[in-house]
Short mmCIF file of C-alpha atoms in Angstrom, two decimals:
data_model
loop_
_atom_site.label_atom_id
_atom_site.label_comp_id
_atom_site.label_asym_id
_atom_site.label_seq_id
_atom_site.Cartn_x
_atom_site.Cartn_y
_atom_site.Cartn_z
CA UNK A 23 -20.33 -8.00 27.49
CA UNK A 24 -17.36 -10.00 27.66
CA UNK A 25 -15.67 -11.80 24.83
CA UNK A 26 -17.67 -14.96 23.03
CA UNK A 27 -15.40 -17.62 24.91
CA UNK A 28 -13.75 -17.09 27.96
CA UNK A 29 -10.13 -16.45 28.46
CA UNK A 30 -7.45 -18.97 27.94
CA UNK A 31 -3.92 -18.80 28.88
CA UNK A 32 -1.72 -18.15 25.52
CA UNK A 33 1.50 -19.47 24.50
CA UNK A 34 4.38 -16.99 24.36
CA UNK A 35 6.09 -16.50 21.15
CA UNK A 36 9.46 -17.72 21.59
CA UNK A 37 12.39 -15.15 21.37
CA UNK A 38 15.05 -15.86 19.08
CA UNK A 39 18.75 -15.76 19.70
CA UNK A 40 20.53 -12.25 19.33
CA UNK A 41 22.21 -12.23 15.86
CA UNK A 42 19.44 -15.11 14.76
CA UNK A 43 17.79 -14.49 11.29
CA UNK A 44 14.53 -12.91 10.46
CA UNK A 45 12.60 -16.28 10.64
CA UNK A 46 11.69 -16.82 6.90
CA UNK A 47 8.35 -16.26 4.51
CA UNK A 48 5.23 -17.81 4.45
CA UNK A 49 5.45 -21.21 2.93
CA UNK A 50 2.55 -21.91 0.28
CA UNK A 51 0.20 -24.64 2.50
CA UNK A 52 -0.19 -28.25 1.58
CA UNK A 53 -2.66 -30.45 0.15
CA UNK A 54 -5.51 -30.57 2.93
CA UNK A 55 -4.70 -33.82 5.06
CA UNK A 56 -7.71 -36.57 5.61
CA UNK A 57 -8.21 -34.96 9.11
CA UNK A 58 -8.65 -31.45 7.82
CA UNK A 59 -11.51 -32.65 4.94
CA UNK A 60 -12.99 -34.55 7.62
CA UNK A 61 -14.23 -31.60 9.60
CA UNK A 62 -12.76 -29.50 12.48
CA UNK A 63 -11.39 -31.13 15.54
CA UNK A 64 -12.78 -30.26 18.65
CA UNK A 65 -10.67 -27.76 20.94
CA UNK A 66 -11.00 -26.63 24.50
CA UNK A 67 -13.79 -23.80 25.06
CA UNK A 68 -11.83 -20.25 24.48
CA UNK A 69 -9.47 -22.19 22.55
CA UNK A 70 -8.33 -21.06 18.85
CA UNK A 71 -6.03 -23.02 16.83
CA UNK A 72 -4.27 -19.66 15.08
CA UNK A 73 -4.47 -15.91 16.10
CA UNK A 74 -4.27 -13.16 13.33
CA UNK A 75 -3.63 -9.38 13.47
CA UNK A 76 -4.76 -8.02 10.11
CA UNK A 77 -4.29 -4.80 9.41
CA UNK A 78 -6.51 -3.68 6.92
CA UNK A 79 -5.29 -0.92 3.94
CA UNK A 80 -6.06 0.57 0.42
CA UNK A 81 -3.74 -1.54 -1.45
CA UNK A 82 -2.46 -4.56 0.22
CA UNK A 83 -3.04 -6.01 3.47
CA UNK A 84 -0.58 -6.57 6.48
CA UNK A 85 -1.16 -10.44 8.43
CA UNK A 86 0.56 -11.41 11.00
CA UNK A 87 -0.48 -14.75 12.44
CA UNK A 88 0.07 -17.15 14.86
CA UNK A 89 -0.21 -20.46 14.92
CA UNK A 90 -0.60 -22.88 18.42
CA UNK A 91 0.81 -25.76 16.86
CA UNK A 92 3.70 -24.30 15.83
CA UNK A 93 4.08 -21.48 18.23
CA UNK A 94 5.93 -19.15 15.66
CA UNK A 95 4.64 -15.96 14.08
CA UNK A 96 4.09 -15.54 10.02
CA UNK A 97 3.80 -12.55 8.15
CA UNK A 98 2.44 -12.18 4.52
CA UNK A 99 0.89 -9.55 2.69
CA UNK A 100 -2.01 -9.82 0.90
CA UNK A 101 -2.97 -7.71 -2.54
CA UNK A 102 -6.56 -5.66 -2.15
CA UNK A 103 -9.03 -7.83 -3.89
CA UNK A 104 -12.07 -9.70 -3.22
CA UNK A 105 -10.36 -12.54 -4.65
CA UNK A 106 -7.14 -12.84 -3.03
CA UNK A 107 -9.41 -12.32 0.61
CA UNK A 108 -11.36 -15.31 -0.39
CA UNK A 109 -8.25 -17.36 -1.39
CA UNK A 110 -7.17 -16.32 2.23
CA UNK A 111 -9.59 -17.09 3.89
CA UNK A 112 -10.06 -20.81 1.92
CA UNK A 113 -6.49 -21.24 2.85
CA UNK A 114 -7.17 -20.77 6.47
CA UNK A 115 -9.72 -23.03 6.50
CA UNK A 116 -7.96 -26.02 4.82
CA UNK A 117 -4.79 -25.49 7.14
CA UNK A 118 -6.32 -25.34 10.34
CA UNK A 119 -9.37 -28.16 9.57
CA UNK A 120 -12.28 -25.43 10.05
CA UNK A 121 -10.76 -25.19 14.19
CA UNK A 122 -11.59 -21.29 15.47
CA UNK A 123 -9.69 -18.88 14.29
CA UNK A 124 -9.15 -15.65 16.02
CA UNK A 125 -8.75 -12.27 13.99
CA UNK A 126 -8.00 -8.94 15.51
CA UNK A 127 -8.71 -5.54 13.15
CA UNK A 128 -9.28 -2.22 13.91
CA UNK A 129 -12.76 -1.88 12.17
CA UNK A 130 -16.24 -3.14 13.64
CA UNK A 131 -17.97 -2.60 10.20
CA UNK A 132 -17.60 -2.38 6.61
CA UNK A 133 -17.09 -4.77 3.92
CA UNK A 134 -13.94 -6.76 5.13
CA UNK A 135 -15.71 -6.93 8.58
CA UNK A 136 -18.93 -8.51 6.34
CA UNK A 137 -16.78 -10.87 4.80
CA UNK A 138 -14.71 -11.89 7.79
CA UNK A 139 -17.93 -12.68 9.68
CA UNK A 140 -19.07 -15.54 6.95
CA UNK A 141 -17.05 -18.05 8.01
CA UNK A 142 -18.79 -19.75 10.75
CA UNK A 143 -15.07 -20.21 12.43
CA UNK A 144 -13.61 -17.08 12.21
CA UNK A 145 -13.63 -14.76 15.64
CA UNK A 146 -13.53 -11.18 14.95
CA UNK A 147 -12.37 -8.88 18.06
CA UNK A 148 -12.68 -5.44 16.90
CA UNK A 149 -9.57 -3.16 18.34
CA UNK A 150 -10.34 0.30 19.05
CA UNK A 151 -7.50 2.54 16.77
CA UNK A 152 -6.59 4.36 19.86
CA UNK A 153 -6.23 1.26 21.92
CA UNK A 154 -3.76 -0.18 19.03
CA UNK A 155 -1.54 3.17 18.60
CA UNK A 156 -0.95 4.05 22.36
CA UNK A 157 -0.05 -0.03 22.53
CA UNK A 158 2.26 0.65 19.39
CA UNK A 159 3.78 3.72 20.93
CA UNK A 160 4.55 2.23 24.55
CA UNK A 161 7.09 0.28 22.27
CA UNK A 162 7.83 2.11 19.78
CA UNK A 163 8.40 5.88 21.06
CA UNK A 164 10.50 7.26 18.39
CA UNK A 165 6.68 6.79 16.61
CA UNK A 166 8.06 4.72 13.91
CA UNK A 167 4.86 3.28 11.93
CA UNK A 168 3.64 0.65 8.85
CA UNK A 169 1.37 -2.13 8.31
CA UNK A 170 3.64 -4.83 9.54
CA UNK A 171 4.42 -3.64 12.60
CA UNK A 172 0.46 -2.99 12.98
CA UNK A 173 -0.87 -6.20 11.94
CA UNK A 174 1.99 -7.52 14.58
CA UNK A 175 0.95 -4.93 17.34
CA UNK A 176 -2.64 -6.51 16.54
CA UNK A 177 -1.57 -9.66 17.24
CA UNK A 178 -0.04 -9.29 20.29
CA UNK A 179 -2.94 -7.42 21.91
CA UNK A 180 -5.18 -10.28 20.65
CA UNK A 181 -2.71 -12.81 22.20
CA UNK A 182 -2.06 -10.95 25.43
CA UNK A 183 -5.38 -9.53 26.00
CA UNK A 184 -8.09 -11.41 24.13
CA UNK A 185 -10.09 -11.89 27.77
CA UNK A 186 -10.56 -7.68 27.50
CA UNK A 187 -11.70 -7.92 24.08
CA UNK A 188 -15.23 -8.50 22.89
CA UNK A 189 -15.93 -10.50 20.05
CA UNK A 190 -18.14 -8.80 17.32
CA UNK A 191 -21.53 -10.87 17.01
CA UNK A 192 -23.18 -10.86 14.23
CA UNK A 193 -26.52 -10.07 13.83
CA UNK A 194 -29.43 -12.37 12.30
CA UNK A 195 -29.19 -11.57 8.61
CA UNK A 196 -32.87 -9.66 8.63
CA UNK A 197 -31.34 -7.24 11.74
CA UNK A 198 -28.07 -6.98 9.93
CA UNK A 199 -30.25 -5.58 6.59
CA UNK A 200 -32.39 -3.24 9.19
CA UNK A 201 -29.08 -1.70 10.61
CA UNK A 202 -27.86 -0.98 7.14
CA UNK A 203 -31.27 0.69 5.84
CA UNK A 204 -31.33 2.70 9.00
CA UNK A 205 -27.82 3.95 8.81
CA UNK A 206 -28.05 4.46 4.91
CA UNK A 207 -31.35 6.60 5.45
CA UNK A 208 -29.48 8.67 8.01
CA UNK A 209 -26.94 9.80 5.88
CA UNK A 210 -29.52 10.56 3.04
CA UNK A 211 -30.78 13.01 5.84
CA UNK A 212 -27.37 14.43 6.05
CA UNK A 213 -27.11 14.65 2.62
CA UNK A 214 -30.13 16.59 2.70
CA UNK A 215 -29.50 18.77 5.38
CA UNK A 216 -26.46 19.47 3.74
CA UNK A 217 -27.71 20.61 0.67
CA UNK A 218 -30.50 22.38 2.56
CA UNK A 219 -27.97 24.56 4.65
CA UNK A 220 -26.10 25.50 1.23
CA UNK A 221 -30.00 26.77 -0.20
CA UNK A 222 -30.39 28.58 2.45
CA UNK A 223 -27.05 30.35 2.22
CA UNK A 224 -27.18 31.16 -1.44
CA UNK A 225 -30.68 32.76 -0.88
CA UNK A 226 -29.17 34.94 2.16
CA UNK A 227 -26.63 36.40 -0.79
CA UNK A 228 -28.96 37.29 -3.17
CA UNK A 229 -33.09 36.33 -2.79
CA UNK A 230 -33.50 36.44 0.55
CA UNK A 231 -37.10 36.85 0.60
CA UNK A 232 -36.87 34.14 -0.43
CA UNK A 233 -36.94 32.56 3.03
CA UNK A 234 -39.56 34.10 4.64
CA UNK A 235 -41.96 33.07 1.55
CA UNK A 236 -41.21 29.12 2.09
CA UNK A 237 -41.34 28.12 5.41
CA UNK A 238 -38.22 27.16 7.55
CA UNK A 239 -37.72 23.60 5.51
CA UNK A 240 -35.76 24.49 2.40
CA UNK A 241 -35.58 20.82 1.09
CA UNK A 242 -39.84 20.84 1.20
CA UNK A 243 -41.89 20.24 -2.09
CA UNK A 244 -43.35 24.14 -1.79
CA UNK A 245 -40.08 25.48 -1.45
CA UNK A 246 -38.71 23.72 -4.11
CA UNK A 247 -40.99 24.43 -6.17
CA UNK A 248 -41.70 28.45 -5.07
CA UNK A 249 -37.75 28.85 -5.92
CA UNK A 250 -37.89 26.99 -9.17
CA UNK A 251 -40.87 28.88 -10.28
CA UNK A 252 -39.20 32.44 -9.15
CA UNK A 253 -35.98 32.26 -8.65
CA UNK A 254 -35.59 35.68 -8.31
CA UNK A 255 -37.54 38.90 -6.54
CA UNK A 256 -38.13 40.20 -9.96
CA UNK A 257 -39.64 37.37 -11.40
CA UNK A 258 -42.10 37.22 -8.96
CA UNK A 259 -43.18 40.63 -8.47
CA UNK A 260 -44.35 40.28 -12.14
CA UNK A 261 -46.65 37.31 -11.27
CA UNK A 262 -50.48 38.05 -10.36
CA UNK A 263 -51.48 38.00 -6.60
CA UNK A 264 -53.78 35.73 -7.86
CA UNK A 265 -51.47 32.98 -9.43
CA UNK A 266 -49.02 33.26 -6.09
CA UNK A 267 -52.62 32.44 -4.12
CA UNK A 268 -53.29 29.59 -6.07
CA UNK A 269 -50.02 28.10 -5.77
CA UNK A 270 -49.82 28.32 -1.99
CA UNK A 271 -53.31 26.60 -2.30
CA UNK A 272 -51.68 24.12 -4.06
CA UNK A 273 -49.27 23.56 -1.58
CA UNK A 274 -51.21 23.24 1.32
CA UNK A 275 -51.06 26.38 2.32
CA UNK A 276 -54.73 27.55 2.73
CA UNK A 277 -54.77 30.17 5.61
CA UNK A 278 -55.97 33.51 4.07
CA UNK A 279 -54.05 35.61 6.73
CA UNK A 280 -50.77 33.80 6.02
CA UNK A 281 -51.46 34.26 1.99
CA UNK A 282 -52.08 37.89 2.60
CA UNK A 283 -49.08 38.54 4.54
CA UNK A 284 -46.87 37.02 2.08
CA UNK A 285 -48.51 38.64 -0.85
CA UNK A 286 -48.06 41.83 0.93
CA UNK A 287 -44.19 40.94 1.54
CA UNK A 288 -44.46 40.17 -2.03
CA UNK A 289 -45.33 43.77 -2.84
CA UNK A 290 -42.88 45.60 -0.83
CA UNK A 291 -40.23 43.52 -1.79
CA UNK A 292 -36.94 44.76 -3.16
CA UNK A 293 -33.66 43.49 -4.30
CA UNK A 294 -30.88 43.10 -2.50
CA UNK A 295 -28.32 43.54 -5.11
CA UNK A 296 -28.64 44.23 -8.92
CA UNK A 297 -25.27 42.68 -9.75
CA UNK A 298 -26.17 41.07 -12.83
CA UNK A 299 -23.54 38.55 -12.84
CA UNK A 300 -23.96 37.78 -8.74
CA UNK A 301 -27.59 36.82 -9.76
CA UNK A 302 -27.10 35.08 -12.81
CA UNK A 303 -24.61 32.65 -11.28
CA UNK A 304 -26.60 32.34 -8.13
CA UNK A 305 -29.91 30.95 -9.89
CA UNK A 306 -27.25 28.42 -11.88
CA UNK A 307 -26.68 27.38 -8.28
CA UNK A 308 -29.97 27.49 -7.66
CA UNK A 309 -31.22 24.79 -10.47
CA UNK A 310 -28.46 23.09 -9.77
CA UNK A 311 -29.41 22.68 -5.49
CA UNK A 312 -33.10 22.07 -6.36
CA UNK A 313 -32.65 19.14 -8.89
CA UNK A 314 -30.22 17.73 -6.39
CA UNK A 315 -33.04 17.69 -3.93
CA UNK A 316 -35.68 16.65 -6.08
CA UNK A 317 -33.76 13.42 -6.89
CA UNK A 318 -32.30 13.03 -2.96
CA UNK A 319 -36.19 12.98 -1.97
CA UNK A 320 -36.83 10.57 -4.07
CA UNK A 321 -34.32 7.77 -2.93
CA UNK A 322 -34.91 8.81 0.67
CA UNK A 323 -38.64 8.02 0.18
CA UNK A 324 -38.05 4.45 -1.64
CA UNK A 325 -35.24 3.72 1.13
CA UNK A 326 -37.81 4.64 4.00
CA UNK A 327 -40.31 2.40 2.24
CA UNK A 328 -37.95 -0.42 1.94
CA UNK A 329 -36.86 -0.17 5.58
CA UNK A 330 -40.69 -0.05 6.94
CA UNK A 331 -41.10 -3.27 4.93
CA UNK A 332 -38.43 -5.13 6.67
CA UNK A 333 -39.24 -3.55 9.62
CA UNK A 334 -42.59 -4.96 9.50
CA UNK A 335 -41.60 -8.60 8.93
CA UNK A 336 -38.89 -8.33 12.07
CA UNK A 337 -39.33 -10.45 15.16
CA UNK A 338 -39.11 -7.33 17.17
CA UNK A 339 -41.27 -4.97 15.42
CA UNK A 340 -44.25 -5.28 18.11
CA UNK A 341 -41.81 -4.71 21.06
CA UNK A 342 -40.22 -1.34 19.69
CA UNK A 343 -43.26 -0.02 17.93
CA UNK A 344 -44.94 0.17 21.42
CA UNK A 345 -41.93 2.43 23.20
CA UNK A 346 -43.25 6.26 23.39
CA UNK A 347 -41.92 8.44 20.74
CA UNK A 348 -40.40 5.81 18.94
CA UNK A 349 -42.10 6.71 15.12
CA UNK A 350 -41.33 5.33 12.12
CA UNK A 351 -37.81 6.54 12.08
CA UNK A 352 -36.14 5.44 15.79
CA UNK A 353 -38.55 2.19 16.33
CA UNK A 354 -36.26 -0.06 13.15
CA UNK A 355 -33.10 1.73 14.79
CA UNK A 356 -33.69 0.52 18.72
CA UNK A 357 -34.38 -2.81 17.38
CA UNK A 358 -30.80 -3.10 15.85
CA UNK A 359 -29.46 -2.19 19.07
CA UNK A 360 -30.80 -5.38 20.76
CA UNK A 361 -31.14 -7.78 18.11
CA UNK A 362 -33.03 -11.42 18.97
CA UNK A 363 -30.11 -13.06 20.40
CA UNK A 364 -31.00 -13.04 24.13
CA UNK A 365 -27.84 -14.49 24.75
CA UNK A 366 -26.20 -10.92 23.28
CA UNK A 367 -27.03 -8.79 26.53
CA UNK A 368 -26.77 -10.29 29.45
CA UNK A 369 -27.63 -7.84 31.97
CA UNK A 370 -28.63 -3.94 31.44
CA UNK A 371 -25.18 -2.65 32.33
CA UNK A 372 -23.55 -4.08 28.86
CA UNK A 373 -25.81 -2.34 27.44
CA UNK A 374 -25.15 0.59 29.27
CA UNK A 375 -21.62 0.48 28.65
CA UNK A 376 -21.17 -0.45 25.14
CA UNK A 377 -23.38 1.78 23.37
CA UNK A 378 -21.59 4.80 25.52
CA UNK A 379 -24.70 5.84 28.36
CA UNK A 380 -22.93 4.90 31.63
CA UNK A 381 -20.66 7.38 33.10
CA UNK A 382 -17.22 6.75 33.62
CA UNK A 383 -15.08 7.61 36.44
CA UNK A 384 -12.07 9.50 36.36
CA UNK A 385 -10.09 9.13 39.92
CA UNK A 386 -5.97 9.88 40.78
CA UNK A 387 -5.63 10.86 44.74
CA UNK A 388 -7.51 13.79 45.41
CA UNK A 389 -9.09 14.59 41.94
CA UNK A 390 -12.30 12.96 40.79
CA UNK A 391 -14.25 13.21 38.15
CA UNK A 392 -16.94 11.75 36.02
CA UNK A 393 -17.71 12.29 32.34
CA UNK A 394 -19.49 10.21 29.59
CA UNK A 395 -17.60 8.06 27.54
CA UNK A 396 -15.77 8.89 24.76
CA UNK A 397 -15.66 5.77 22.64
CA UNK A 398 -18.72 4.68 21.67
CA UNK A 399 -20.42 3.35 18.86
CA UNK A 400 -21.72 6.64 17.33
CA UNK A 401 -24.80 6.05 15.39
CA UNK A 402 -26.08 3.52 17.89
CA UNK A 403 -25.44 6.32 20.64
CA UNK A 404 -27.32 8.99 18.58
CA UNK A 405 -30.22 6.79 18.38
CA UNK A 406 -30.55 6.36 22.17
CA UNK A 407 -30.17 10.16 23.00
CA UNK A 408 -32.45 11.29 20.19
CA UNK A 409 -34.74 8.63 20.97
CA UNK A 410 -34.16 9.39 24.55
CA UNK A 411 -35.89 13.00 23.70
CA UNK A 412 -38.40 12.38 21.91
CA UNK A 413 -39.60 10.01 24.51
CA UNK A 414 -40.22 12.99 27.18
CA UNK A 415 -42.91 14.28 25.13
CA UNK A 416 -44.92 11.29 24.84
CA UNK A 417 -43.70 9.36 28.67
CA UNK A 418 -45.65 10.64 31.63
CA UNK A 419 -42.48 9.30 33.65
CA UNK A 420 -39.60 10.61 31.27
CA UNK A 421 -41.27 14.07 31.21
CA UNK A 422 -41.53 14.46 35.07
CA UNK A 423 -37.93 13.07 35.79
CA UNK A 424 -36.66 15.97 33.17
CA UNK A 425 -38.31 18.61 34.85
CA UNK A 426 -37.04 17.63 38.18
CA UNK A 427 -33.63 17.18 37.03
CA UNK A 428 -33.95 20.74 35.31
CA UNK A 429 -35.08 22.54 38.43
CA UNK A 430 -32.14 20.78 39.74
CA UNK A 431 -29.82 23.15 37.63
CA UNK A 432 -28.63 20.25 35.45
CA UNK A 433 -27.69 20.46 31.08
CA UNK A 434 -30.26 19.35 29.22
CA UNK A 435 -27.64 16.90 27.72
CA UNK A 436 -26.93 15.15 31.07
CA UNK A 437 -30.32 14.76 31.64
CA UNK A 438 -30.99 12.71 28.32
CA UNK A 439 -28.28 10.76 29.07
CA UNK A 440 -29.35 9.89 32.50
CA UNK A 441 -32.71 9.03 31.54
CA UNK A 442 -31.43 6.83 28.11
CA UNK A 443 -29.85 5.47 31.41
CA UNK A 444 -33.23 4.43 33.25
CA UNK A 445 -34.42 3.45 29.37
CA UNK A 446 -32.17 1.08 28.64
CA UNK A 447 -32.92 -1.25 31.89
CA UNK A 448 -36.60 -1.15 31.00
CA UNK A 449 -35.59 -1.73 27.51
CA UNK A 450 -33.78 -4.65 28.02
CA UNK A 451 -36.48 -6.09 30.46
CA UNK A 452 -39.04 -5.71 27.92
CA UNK A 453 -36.75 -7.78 25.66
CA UNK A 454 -35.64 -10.07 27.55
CA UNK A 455 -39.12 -11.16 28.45
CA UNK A 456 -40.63 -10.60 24.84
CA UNK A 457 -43.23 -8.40 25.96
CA UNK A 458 -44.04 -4.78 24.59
CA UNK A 459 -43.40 -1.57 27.00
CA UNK A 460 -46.93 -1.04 29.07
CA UNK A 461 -46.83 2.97 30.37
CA UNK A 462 -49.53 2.04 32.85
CA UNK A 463 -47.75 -0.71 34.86
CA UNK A 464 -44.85 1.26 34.38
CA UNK A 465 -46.14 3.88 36.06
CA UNK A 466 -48.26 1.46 39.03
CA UNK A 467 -45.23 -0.10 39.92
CA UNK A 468 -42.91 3.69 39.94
CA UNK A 469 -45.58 5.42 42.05
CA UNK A 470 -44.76 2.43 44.56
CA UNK A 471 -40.81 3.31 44.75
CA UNK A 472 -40.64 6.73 43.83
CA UNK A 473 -44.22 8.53 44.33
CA UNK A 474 -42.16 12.03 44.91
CA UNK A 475 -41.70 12.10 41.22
CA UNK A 476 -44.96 13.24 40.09
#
């Protein structure tokens, strides 16, 4: 998608004499004229009345800015503070009279991206990091670096180049809280896998029967509690057959050939070291993993309960709930990848491109070749491809396009991608028209174009 306005030609920043001196500070602004209290003054579509490179850092913050009706170039630093940012920004407003103000920073998210987007007249254009150090460096080669020079570098890509820059758009606020649910729950699940990869490990060194007793998810009620309740072989060779039956019970685990083998493992079992000290350090570690897993469960289960209720009460629930595979988990994270805005996605292809599916095209005389893109919103990305999966077990379609692309010798992973491919331009039908994915005319109006497929 291209940028929120279209192009403009930009004034050029005027090059001072050789010898000239460094033009001086910031002045502190005026009182706010008449004009500027009585609203902002219209400009030409594209237009901005000041252009800002901000580069954004742990303890103060680098501005460069531009202003059109001056056509010279201020820098200032600003202290790291939600209240200095505010005073900023209220500054802004009051000097320019609310006109559009363009800001260029190399972040697309986080809290001064949050903040930046609240003022109805602020533009952000999100620069990739590598697009703003290879611009740096074709300038600078010796490689000499700091914030002012990158909140100016930011500047002058936003002044040169705006038209190949795309503003961010913000979400509706009830999207905006369903992106940040899904992406918080996701890292919970990292979290967890985490932790679950360092149980597993510890067990391997000292209890690894351990393993074969619980079932292959470590971070599971059963095998918490199984590890907690034994946390060694010896312990639980002195419990009765009868009290280890009962607690599989328990735990939903009720076939009696899967009890018997793993009372018989039970039996035979024998430790793999006696180290005293190795084992009495390793159930610390033990405690300690469980507990952290006991209370990670817990916020997991009141985020994903939080996130299904404002999934519920979303415009697009209906839409992605119907899309095969989707679940629980991936139906809340398609939706933030389209939003309600029609006006966001114009045509499949933006899609395509932006969230990192469509191949690009690598071409210099006789050498070609094509590979997936490397910058790419990541999480959104993930979603597609995983989605993009699961969607092959439950899509009559999506499962008979993988198998012919796998008899055709190709990955698995270029597969999934080609098929999010196909997705997304159904997807974005569906959305554009409002109307909920139907496998059946799906599949009436395929078997017309493509009836080789099945």
């Amino acid at each position: 998608m291209t940028s929120l306005h279209p192009p403009t030609p930009y004034l050029s920043r005027p090059t001072p004499p050789a010898g000239a001196p460094p033009p001086p500070p910031a002045t502190p602004l005026p009182p706010p004229s008449a004009a500027a209290l009585a609203g902002p003054a219209e400009l030409p579509i594209g237009e901005c009345a000041a252009l800002i490179g901000l580069d954004w850092g742990d303890q103060r913050h680098a501005i460069a800015l531009w202003a059109r009706a001056t056509g010279q170039v201020e820098t200032r630093e600003l202290p790291h503070s939600a209240e200095s940012v505010h005073a900023w920004l209220d500054q802004l407003k009051i000097r320019f009279g609310g006109e559009r103000v363009g800001v260029a920073v190399e972040a697309s998210k986080g809290a001064i991206v949050a903040a930046l987007l609240e003022p109805p007249w602020l533009l952000i254009y999100p620069v990739h990091p590598a697009t703003s150090r290879r611009f740096s460096t074709a300038f600078t080669p010796s490689g000499a670096k700091g914030d002012g020079p990158d909140a100016q570098t930011l500047l002058e890509i936003l002044r040169g180049h705006r038209g190949k820059l795309r503003a961010l758009l913000a979400h509706d606020p009830e999207t905006r809280r369903l992106g940040l649910l899904a992406e918080a729950r996701r890292k919970l699940v990292d979290d967890r896998t985490f932790l679950s990869n360092q149980l597993t490990s510890l067990l391997k060194g000292y209890y690894p029967q351990a393993l074969a007793l619980t079932g292959d998810k470590r971070y599971a009620p059963l095998a918490l509690a199984f590890v907690e309740k034994w946390p060694a072989v010896e312990l639980l060779q002195r419990a009765k057959p009868e009290t280890v039956r009962r607690f599989y019970q328990v735990h939903q685990v009720r076939r009696p050939a899967v009890i018997k083998e793993r009372l018989a493992l039970i039996a035979a079992a024998r430790p793999l070291t006696t180290d005293r000290g190795l084992c009495e350090v390793s159930q610390l570690q033990l405690h300690r993993l469980v507990a952290e897993l006991r209370v990670l469960a817990r916020h997991l289960t009141a985020l994903e309960e939080k996130r299904a209720e404002v999934f519920a009460a979303h415009p697009e629930a209906a839409l992605f709930r119907s899309l095969p595979g989707a679940g629980a988990a991936m139906a809340p994270r398609l939706s933030v990848l389209f939003g309600t805005d029609r006006a966001r996605w114009l045509n499949p292809g933006e899609l395509q491109t932006y969230y990192g599916i469509a191949p690009v095209t690598e071409q210099s005389g006789g050498h070609k070749r094509v590979h997936w893109r490397w910058s790419a919103p990541l999480f959104a990305r993930q979603t597609l491809v995983e989605w993009t999966g699961q969607s092959v077990k439950y899509s009559r379609w999506a499962k008979a396009y993988y198998l012919q692309q796998k008899a055709r010798q190709k990955p698995h992973s270029t597969i999934i991608r080609s098929l999010a491919f196909k997705w997304l331009r159904i997807l974005w039908r569906c959305w554009q028209d409002r109307q909920p994915y139907d496998e059946a005319r799906y599949l009436a109006a395929l078997e017309k174009r493509n009836p080789t497929l099945f």
